[in-house]
Amino acid sequence: MNKPDEPSEPSEPSDRIVTAALRERLRSADEEIEVPAGLWDRIRPPDQAALPARRLVVRLPHPALVVSLAAAVVVAVALGAWWLTGFNTGRQAPPAGTPAVTVRVYNAEVQCQELRTTECALRLAKNPHKLYAASGNRAAMVWHGERLTARCVISDGVMLRDESGITSARWYLVRTEDGVEGWLPGVRTRNAAEIPDCADGEGIPD
């Protein structure tokens, strides 16, 4: 009875041929592989090659920060312009068509509030920046309770104190019922109405 065929072991010469062919293919594949440029410089130890120069990384500010800085610059410029054109020049002219305001004269001496004598009269000054009691600085005489038309006001006139101890450097450019114009000291009225600031030099004699 014949035995079925059993697989035979490959012969030693055949193994050598296959191994040699495999080695040849690996050698050819190795020769075809190209090393990326600079790879060796990146993996070379530090003592064998100089370290590459570090890149300068510039970080841009956050967009919100840029907007805030820009807004701050705009505000600074606007404030500078306001200071140069408004605050630094002192006062602004009242807008055209501003209605006149009526102020009432106030005398702190109670005994003079009902009298219209020379001793109880209060003066309007010609110049609010000069001595109030100077003989040449009187524009008109007014009395307690008298109504005057105020055109504008300044806050840097001569500082005055009334009989009750109140002090003020505010002066009102006013006109009497007779049409005489002069400056009423702030301590000689208890005005609470809004009055525009005078323009530079307005109502001041040369």
Tab-separated table of C-alpha atoms in Angstrom:
chain	number	residue	atom	x	y	z
A	1	MET	CA	0.000	0.000	0.000
A	2	ASN	CA	1.430	3.277	-1.024
A	3	LYS	CA	1.726	6.024	1.668
A	4	PRO	CA	0.384	9.496	0.863
A	5	ASP	CA	2.931	12.025	-0.140
A	6	GLU	CA	4.337	13.963	2.825
A	7	PRO	CA	5.616	17.539	2.441
A	8	SER	CA	9.289	17.530	2.030
A	9	GLU	CA	11.661	20.007	3.760
A	10	PRO	CA	13.149	22.630	1.432
A	11	SER	CA	16.646	21.976	0.460
A	12	GLU	CA	19.479	24.049	1.902
A	13	PRO	CA	20.534	25.522	-1.498
A	14	SER	CA	16.980	26.820	-2.068
A	15	ASP	CA	16.985	28.681	1.293
A	16	ARG	CA	20.190	30.436	0.439
A	17	ILE	CA	18.798	31.641	-2.863
A	18	VAL	CA	15.660	33.099	-1.222
A	19	THR	CA	17.703	34.798	1.537
A	20	ALA	CA	20.069	36.351	-0.963
A	21	ALA	CA	17.196	37.657	-3.075
A	22	LEU	CA	15.556	39.192	0.010
A	23	ARG	CA	18.765	40.905	1.051
A	24	GLU	CA	19.156	42.352	-2.429
A	25	ARG	CA	15.664	43.795	-2.341
A	26	LEU	CA	16.244	45.373	1.077
A	27	ARG	CA	19.515	46.904	-0.129
A	28	SER	CA	17.812	48.377	-3.191
A	29	ALA	CA	14.974	49.781	-1.082
A	30	ASP	CA	17.442	51.332	1.368
A	31	GLU	CA	19.278	53.041	-1.479
A	32	GLU	CA	16.036	54.483	-2.855
A	33	ILE	CA	15.043	56.079	0.469
A	34	GLU	CA	16.068	59.788	0.583
A	35	VAL	CA	16.934	61.366	3.910
A	36	PRO	CA	15.009	64.649	4.444
A	37	ALA	CA	17.148	67.749	4.226
A	38	GLY	CA	18.498	68.890	7.608
A	39	LEU	CA	17.427	65.722	9.407
A	40	TRP	CA	20.924	64.856	10.448
A	41	ASP	CA	21.519	68.390	11.802
A	42	ARG	CA	18.399	68.124	13.936
A	43	ILE	CA	19.287	64.771	15.480
A	44	ARG	CA	23.028	65.314	15.774
A	45	PRO	CA	24.229	65.644	19.400
A	46	PRO	CA	24.943	69.212	20.582
A	47	ASP	CA	28.683	68.564	20.944
A	48	GLN	CA	28.933	67.662	17.259
A	49	ALA	CA	27.069	70.575	15.735
A	50	ALA	CA	26.215	74.132	16.660
A	51	LEU	CA	22.733	74.608	17.983
A	52	PRO	CA	20.387	76.275	15.471
A	53	ALA	CA	19.571	79.935	16.120
A	54	ARG	CA	16.348	80.522	17.995
A	55	ARG	CA	13.516	82.090	16.115
A	56	LEU	CA	12.235	85.430	17.295
A	57	VAL	CA	8.568	84.970	18.089
A	58	VAL	CA	6.509	88.182	18.119
A	59	ARG	CA	3.201	87.842	19.881
A	60	LEU	CA	0.542	90.209	18.615
A	61	PRO	CA	-1.682	91.809	21.273
A	62	HIS	CA	-5.220	90.626	21.698
A	63	PRO	CA	-7.678	92.466	19.376
A	64	ALA	CA	-9.661	93.758	22.354
A	65	LEU	CA	-6.488	95.257	23.805
A	66	VAL	CA	-5.726	96.972	20.502
A	67	VAL	CA	-9.234	98.485	20.436
A	68	SER	CA	-8.925	99.670	24.041
A	69	LEU	CA	-5.575	101.304	23.382
A	70	ALA	CA	-6.917	103.012	20.270
A	71	ALA	CA	-9.931	104.313	22.204
A	72	ALA	CA	-7.655	105.606	24.957
A	73	VAL	CA	-5.578	107.501	22.404
A	74	VAL	CA	-8.713	109.051	20.889
A	75	VAL	CA	-9.964	110.129	24.319
A	76	ALA	CA	-6.561	111.591	25.193
A	77	VAL	CA	-6.471	113.589	21.971
A	78	ALA	CA	-10.033	114.823	22.523
A	79	LEU	CA	-9.248	115.905	26.086
A	80	GLY	CA	-6.109	117.658	24.915
A	81	ALA	CA	-8.059	119.545	22.294
A	82	TRP	CA	-10.699	120.507	24.866
A	83	TRP	CA	-8.021	121.739	27.258
A	84	LEU	CA	-6.374	123.859	24.584
A	85	THR	CA	-9.567	125.356	23.185
A	86	GLY	CA	-11.810	125.485	26.244
A	87	PHE	CA	-10.309	125.123	29.699
A	88	ASN	CA	-7.025	126.804	28.873
A	89	THR	CA	-8.723	129.858	27.375
A	90	GLY	CA	-10.829	130.280	30.476
A	91	ARG	CA	-14.434	130.853	29.469
A	92	GLN	CA	-16.654	130.218	26.511
A	93	ALA	CA	-19.007	132.736	24.925
A	94	PRO	CA	-22.691	132.101	25.636
A	95	PRO	CA	-24.540	130.601	22.682
A	96	ALA	CA	-26.464	132.963	20.440
A	97	GLY	CA	-30.047	133.507	21.451
A	98	THR	CA	-29.501	132.648	25.126
A	99	PRO	CA	-32.396	134.187	27.087
A	100	ALA	CA	-31.525	136.770	29.712
A	101	VAL	CA	-31.775	135.748	33.359
A	102	THR	CA	-33.093	137.987	36.108
A	103	VAL	CA	-31.173	138.112	39.381
A	104	ARG	CA	-32.222	139.869	42.560
A	105	VAL	CA	-29.877	142.057	44.600
A	106	TYR	CA	-29.303	140.801	48.153
A	107	ASN	CA	-28.027	142.874	51.053
A	108	ALA	CA	-26.900	140.798	54.046
A	109	GLU	CA	-27.460	143.739	56.413
A	110	VAL	CA	-31.013	143.227	57.572
A	111	GLN	CA	-31.461	146.849	58.657
A	112	CYS	CA	-30.715	147.983	55.090
A	113	GLN	CA	-33.066	145.614	53.296
A	114	GLU	CA	-36.008	148.044	53.579
A	115	LEU	CA	-34.070	151.285	53.097
A	116	ARG	CA	-33.027	152.955	49.848
A	117	THR	CA	-30.537	155.334	51.357
A	118	THR	CA	-27.020	156.063	50.205
A	119	GLU	CA	-25.649	154.237	53.231
A	120	CYS	CA	-27.587	151.083	52.281
A	121	ALA	CA	-26.779	151.212	48.585
A	122	LEU	CA	-24.640	148.520	46.931
A	123	ARG	CA	-22.506	149.284	43.918
A	124	LEU	CA	-22.047	147.690	40.539
A	125	ALA	CA	-18.380	147.640	39.561
A	126	LYS	CA	-16.917	148.602	36.202
A	127	ASN	CA	-14.187	145.968	36.441
A	128	PRO	CA	-14.553	142.779	38.523
A	129	HIS	CA	-10.778	142.281	38.564
A	130	LYS	CA	-10.047	145.552	40.347
A	131	LEU	CA	-10.585	146.736	43.914
A	132	TYR	CA	-14.327	146.806	44.509
A	133	ALA	CA	-14.292	149.860	46.772
A	134	ALA	CA	-12.016	151.946	44.541
A	135	SER	CA	-13.536	155.340	43.760
A	136	GLY	CA	-13.189	154.914	40.019
A	137	ASN	CA	-14.665	151.416	39.948
A	138	ARG	CA	-18.336	152.290	40.358
A	139	ALA	CA	-20.763	151.818	37.456
A	140	ALA	CA	-24.088	152.260	39.300
A	141	MET	CA	-25.829	151.956	42.660
A	142	VAL	CA	-28.427	149.259	43.454
A	143	TRP	CA	-30.471	148.256	46.495
A	144	HIS	CA	-31.754	145.116	48.135
A	145	GLY	CA	-34.536	143.403	46.197
A	146	GLU	CA	-33.846	145.226	42.935
A	147	ARG	CA	-34.144	143.070	39.817
A	148	LEU	CA	-31.242	143.083	37.343
A	149	THR	CA	-30.848	141.381	33.973
A	150	ALA	CA	-27.799	139.097	34.040
A	151	ARG	CA	-25.973	138.446	30.770
A	152	CYS	CA	-23.153	136.183	31.911
A	153	VAL	CA	-20.938	135.302	34.863
A	154	ILE	CA	-17.226	134.899	35.662
A	155	SER	CA	-15.635	132.913	38.484
A	156	ASP	CA	-12.200	134.531	38.700
A	157	GLY	CA	-13.002	138.034	39.870
A	158	VAL	CA	-11.876	139.707	43.091
A	159	MET	CA	-12.809	137.613	46.141
A	160	LEU	CA	-15.334	139.426	48.356
A	161	ARG	CA	-16.910	138.701	51.732
A	162	ASP	CA	-20.308	139.997	52.766
A	163	GLU	CA	-21.501	140.995	56.240
A	164	SER	CA	-22.686	137.458	57.019
A	165	GLY	CA	-19.273	135.924	56.227
A	166	ILE	CA	-20.076	134.459	52.793
A	167	THR	CA	-17.229	134.725	50.270
A	168	SER	CA	-17.270	134.428	46.489
A	169	ALA	CA	-15.166	135.289	43.436
A	170	ARG	CA	-18.170	135.105	41.107
A	171	TRP	CA	-19.320	138.282	39.392
A	172	TYR	CA	-22.398	138.798	37.217
A	173	LEU	CA	-22.446	141.106	34.230
A	174	VAL	CA	-25.840	142.785	34.695
A	175	ARG	CA	-27.952	145.633	33.370
A	176	THR	CA	-30.214	147.842	35.470
A	177	GLU	CA	-33.711	148.943	34.515
A	178	ASP	CA	-32.146	152.262	33.463
A	179	GLY	CA	-29.879	150.434	30.986
A	180	VAL	CA	-26.647	150.837	32.980
A	181	GLU	CA	-24.304	147.876	32.684
A	182	GLY	CA	-21.944	146.773	35.439
A	183	TRP	CA	-20.692	143.848	37.524
A	184	LEU	CA	-22.635	142.604	40.545
A	185	PRO	CA	-20.571	140.644	43.109
A	186	GLY	CA	-21.764	137.112	43.761
A	187	VAL	CA	-22.044	137.830	47.489
A	188	ARG	CA	-24.646	140.505	46.654
A	189	THR	CA	-27.161	138.042	45.234
A	190	ARG	CA	-28.562	134.629	46.059
A	191	ASN	CA	-28.999	133.589	42.455
A	192	ALA	CA	-29.851	129.945	41.778
A	193	ALA	CA	-30.525	130.212	38.024
A	194	GLU	CA	-28.174	128.875	35.364
A	195	ILE	CA	-26.219	131.698	33.765
A	196	PRO	CA	-23.723	131.215	30.911
A	197	ASP	CA	-20.038	132.020	31.345
A	198	CYS	CA	-18.755	135.245	29.878
A	199	ALA	CA	-16.395	135.196	26.940
A	200	ASP	CA	-12.844	136.389	27.520
A	201	GLY	CA	-12.817	140.133	27.989
A	202	GLU	CA	-16.591	140.474	27.736
A	203	GLY	CA	-17.813	143.487	29.682
A	204	ILE	CA	-14.285	144.376	30.826
A	205	PRO	CA	-13.251	147.961	30.026
A	206	ASP	CA	-9.969	148.474	28.203
